Short mmCIF file of C-alpha atoms in Angstrom, two decimals:
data_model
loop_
_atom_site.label_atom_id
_atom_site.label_comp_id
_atom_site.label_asym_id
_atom_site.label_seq_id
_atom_site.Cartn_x
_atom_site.Cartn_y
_atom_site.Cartn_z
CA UNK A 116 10.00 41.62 18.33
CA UNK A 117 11.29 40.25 15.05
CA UNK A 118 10.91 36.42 16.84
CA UNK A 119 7.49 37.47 17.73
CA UNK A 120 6.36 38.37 14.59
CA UNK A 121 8.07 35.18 12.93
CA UNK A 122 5.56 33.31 15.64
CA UNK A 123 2.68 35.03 14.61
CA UNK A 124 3.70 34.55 10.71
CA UNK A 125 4.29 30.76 11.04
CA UNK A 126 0.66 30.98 12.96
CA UNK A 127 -1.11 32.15 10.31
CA UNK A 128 0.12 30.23 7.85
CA UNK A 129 -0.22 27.21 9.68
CA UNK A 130 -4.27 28.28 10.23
CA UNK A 131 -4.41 29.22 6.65
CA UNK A 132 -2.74 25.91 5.40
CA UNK A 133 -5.15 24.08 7.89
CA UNK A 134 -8.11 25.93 6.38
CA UNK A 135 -7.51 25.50 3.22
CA UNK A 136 -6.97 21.29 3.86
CA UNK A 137 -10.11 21.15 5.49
CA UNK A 138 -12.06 22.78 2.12
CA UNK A 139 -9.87 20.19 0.26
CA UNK A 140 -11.35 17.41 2.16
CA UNK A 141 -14.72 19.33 1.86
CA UNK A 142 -14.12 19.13 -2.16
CA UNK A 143 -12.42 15.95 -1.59
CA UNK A 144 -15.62 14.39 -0.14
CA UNK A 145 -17.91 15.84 -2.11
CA UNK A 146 -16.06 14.38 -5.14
CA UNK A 147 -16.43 10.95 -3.91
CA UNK A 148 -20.39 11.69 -2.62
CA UNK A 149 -20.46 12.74 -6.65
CA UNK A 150 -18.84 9.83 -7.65
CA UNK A 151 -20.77 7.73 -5.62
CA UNK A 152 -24.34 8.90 -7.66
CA UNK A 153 -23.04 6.97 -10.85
CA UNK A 154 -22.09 3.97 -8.81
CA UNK A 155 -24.67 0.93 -9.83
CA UNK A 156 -24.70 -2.55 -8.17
CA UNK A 157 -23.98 -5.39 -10.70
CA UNK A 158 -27.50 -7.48 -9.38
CA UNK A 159 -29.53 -4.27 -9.62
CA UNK A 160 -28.77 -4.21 -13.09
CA UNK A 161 -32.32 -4.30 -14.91
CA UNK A 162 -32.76 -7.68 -17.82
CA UNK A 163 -35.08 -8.50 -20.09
CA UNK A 164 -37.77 -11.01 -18.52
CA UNK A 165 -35.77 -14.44 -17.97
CA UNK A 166 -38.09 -17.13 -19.76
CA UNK A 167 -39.68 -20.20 -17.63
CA UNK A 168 -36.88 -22.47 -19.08
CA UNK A 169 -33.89 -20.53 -17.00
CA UNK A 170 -33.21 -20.74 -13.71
CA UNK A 171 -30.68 -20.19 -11.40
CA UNK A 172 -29.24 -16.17 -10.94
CA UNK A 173 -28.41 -15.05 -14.54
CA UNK A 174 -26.38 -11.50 -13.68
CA UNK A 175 -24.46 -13.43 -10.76
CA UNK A 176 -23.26 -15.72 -13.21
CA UNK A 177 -22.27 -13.06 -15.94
CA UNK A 178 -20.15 -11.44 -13.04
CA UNK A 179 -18.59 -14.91 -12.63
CA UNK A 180 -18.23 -15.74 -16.42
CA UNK A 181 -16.80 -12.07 -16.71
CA UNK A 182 -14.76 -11.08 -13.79
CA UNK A 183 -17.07 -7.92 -13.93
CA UNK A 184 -16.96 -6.09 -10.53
CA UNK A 185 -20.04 -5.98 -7.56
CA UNK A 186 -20.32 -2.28 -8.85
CA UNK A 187 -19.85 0.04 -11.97
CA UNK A 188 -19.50 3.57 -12.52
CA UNK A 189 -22.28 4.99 -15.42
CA UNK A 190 -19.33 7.65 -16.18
CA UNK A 191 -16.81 4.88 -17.62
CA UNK A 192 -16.50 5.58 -21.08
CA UNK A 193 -16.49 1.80 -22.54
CA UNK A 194 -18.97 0.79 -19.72
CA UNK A 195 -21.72 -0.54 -22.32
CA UNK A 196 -19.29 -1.99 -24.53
CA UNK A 197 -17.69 -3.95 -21.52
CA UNK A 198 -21.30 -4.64 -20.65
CA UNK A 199 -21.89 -6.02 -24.05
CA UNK A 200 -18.89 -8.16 -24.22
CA UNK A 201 -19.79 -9.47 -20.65
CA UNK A 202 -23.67 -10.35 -21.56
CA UNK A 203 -22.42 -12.33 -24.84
CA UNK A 204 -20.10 -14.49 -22.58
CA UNK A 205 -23.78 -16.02 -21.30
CA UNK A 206 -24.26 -19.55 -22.76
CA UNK A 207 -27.95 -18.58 -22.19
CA UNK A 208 -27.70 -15.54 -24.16
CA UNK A 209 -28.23 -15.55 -28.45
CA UNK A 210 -27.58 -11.73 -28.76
CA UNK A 211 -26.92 -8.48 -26.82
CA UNK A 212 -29.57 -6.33 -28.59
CA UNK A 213 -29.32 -3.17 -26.36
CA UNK A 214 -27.21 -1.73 -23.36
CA UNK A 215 -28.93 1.39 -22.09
CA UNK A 216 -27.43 3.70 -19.57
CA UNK A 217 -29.23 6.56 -17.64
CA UNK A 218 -27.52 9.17 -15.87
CA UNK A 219 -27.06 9.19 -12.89
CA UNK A 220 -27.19 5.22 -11.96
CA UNK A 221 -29.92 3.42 -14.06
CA UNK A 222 -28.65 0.49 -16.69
CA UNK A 223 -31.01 -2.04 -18.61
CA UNK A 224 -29.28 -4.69 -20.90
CA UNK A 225 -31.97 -6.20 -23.39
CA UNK A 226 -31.25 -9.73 -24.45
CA UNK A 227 -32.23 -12.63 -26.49
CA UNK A 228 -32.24 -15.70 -25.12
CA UNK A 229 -31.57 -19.38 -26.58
CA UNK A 230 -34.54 -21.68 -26.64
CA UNK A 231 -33.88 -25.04 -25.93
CA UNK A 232 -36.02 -27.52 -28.83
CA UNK A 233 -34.92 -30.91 -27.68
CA UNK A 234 -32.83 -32.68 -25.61
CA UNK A 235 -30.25 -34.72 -27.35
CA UNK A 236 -29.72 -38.22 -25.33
CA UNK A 237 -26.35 -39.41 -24.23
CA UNK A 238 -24.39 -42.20 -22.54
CA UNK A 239 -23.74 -39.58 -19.91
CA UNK A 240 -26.93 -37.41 -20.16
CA UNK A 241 -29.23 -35.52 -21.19
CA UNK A 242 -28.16 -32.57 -23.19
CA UNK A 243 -30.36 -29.47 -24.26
CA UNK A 244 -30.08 -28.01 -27.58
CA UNK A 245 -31.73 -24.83 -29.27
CA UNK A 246 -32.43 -24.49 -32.95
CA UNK A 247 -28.92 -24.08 -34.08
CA UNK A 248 -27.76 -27.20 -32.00
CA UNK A 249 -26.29 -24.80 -29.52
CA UNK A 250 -25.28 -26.98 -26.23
CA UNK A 251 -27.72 -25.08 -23.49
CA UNK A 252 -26.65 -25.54 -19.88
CA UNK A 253 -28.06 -28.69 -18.53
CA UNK A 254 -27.47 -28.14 -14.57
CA UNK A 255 -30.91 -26.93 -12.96
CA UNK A 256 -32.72 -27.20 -16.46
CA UNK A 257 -36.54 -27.73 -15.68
CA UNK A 258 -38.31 -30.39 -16.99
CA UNK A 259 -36.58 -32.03 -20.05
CA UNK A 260 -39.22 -34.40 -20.57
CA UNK A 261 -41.66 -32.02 -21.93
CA UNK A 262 -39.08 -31.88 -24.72
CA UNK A 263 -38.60 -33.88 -28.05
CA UNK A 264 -35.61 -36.11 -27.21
CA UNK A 265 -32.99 -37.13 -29.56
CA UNK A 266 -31.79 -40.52 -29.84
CA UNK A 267 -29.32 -42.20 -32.29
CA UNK A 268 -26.69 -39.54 -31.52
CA UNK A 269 -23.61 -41.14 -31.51
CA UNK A 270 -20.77 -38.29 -30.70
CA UNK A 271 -20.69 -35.99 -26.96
CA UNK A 272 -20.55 -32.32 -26.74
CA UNK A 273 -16.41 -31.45 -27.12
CA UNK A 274 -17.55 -27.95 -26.29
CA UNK A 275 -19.07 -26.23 -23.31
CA UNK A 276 -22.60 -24.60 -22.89
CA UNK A 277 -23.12 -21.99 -25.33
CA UNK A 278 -21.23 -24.00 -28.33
CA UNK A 279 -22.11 -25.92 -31.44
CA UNK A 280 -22.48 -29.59 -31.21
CA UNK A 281 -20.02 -30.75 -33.75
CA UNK A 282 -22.32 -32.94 -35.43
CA UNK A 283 -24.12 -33.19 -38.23
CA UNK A 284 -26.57 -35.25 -36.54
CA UNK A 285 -27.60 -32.77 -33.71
CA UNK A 286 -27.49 -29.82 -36.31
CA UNK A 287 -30.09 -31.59 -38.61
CA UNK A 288 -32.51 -32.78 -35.35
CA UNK A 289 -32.54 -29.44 -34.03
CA UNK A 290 -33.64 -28.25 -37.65
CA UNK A 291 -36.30 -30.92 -37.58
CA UNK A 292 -37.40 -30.24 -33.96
CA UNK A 293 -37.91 -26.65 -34.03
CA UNK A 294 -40.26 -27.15 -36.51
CA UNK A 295 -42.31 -30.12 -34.92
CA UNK A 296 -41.79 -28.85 -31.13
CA UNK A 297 -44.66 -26.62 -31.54
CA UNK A 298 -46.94 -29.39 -32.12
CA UNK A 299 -45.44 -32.70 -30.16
CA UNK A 300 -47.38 -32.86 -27.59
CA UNK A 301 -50.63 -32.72 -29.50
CA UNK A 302 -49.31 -35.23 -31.98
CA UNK A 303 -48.08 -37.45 -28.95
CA UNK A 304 -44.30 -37.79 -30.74
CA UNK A 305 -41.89 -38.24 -28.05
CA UNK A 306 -38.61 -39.63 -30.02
CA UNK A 307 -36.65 -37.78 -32.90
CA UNK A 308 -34.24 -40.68 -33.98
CA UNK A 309 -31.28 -39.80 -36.76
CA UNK A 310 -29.26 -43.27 -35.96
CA UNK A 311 -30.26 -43.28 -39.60
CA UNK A 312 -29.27 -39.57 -40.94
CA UNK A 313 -25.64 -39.54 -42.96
CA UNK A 314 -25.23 -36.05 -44.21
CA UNK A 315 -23.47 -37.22 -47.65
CA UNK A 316 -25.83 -39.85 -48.16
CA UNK A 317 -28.83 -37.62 -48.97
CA UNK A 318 -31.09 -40.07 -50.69
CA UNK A 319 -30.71 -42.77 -47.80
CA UNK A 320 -30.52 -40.31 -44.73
CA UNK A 321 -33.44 -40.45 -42.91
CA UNK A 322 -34.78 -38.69 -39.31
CA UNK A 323 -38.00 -40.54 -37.93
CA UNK A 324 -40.43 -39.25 -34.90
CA UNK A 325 -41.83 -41.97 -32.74
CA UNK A 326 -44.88 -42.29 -29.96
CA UNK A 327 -44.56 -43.24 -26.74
CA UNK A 328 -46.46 -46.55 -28.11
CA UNK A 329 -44.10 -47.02 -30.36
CA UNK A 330 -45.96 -45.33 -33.79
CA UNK A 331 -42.89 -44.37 -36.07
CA UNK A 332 -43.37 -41.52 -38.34
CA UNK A 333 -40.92 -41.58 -41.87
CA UNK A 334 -40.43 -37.87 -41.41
CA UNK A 335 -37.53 -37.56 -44.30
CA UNK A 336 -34.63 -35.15 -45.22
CA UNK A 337 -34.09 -32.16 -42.56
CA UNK A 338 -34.11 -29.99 -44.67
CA UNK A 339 -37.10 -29.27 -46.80
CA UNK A 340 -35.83 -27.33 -49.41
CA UNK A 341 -34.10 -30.78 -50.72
CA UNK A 342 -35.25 -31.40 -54.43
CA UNK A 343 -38.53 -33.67 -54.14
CA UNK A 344 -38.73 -33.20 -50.50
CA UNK A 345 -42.46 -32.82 -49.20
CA UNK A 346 -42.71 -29.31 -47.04
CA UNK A 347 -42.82 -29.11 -43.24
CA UNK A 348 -45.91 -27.80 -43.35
CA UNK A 349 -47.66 -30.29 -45.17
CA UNK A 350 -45.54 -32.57 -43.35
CA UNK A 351 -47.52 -31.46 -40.35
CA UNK A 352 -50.53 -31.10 -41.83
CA UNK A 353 -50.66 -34.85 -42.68
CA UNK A 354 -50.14 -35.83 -39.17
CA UNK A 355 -52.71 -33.38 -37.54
CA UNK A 356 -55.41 -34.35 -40.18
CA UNK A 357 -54.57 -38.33 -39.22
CA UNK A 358 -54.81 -37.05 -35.37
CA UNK A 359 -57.86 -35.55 -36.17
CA UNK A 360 -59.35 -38.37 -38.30
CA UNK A 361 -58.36 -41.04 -35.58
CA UNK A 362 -57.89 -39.60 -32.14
CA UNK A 363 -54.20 -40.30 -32.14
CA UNK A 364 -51.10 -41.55 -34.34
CA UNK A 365 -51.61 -44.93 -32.41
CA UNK A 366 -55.11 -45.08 -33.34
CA UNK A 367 -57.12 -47.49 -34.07
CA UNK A 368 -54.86 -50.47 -33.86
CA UNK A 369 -51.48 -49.14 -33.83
CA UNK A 370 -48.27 -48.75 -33.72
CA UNK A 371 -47.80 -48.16 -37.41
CA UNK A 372 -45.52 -47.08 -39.78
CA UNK A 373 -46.29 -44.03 -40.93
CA UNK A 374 -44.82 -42.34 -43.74
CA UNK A 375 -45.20 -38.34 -44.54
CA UNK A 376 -42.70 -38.73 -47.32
CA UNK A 377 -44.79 -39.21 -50.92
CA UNK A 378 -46.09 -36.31 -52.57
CA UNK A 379 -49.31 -37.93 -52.83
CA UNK A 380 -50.35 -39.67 -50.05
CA UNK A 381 -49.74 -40.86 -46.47
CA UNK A 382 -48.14 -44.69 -46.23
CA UNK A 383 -49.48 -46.41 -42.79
CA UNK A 384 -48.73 -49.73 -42.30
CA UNK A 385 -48.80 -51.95 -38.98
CA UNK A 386 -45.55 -51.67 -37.31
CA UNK A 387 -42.85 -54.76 -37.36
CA UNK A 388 -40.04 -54.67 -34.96
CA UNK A 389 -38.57 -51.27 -33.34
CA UNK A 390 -35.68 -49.87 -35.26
CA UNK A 391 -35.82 -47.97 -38.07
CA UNK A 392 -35.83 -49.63 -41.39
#
């Protein structure tokens, strides 16, 4: 009798232990179909609008750039910090302005994005630049020649894409280009040329914009807050009034020299030669 009931005890502990596993995995499962709610994919991650000048698979090559994982969980505490961090690492990217995440599985990253201004020209290349003379990624970038292009550059980038050109040079022709960018293509100016710009020689160090026909405009200092310097804006205004007056900057019997320098007037004179005096 006593073995019998022994048998019958071990039985219904074994059905009780085997009972109680199964509701485990029950619980067990259910924790991981719970966990599975706050699980997001990496590419459905939601971005501010890319603009037309970048290409190519932006949040694949974060992940990359990152080592972020395929998928995230919205319950991990430094998720939109790590998110941040991960964004910023984007030579495209100028600022993380906002990581947002909904419960259970939603996440939008806003971003600002570089803008390229010019392309600097060298031996190797053609190098994009935005307004701080940040080195953009040049691989897959569309259409560079709808873009002022720098010449006279004598140094190559030492850094990768999303660093400062270490020059003086590229720093003051992105200044000069984000202002006259706008308005390039109407004025016809093709060339930004600082093979004469020396940053500690202010009163000799000069940044000219030519024409495709070979026009050269005396554009000045970069930086128009020099003593004596003429402003951009009237800067501008000279050369749209002359565009307007003659049809172009080559017009009527150009090239010319053209200088936007004096406070009083506009110097045009019939070109000689093709380097900058």
């Amino acid at each position: 009798m006593q073995s019998i009931g022994w048998t019958l005890a071990v039985a219904i502990v074994t059905l009780a232990l085997a009972a109680g596993g199964f509701k485990l995995s029950q619980i067990a499962r259910a924790q991981v179909q719970q966990q599975e709610r706050f699980r997001v994919s990496l590419a459905s991650v939601e971005l501010s609008p890319l603009p037309v000048w970048i290409h190519g698979d932006l949040l694949g090559e974060v992940k990359f750039l990152s080592g972020l994982p395929d998928t995230v969980n919205t319950l991990e505490p430094n998720l939109a910090e790590r998110l941040r961090s991960a964004f910023a690492l984007h030579p495209w990217v100028c600022e993380v302005l906002e990581v947002r995440i909904t419960q259970p599985a939603t996440i939008r990253v806003q971003l600002a994005y570089r803008e390229p201004v010019a392309v600097v020209r060298t031996a190797r290349s053609l190098e994009p630049v935005d307004r701080e003379g940040v080195l953009l990624p040049a691989a897959g970038f569309p259409n560079p020649e709808v873009y002022l292009t720098v010449s006279g550059v004598r140094s190559t980038p030492t850094g990768p894409a999303g660093t400062r050109w270490d020059d003086s040079a590229v720093g003051a022709a992105a200044r000069v280009a984000e202002a006259v960018t706008p308005h390039h293509r109407t004025l016809g100016l093709t060339t930004l040329d600082v093979s004469r710009y020396r940053p500690n020689a202010a009163a000799a160090s000069q940044i000219y914009l030519l024409t495709e026909q070979g026009t050269r405009v005396k554009w000045g200092r970069p930086d128009p807050d020099y003593p004596g310097e003429v402003s951009t804006e009237d800067k501008l205004d000279r050369l749209r009034q002359y565009v307007a007056d003659h049809g172009s900057l080559d017009s009527p019997a150009g090239p010319y020299d053209i200088d936007v320098t004096h406070w009083q007037e506009v110097s045009i004179r019939p070109r000689q030669g093709t380097g900058p005096k």
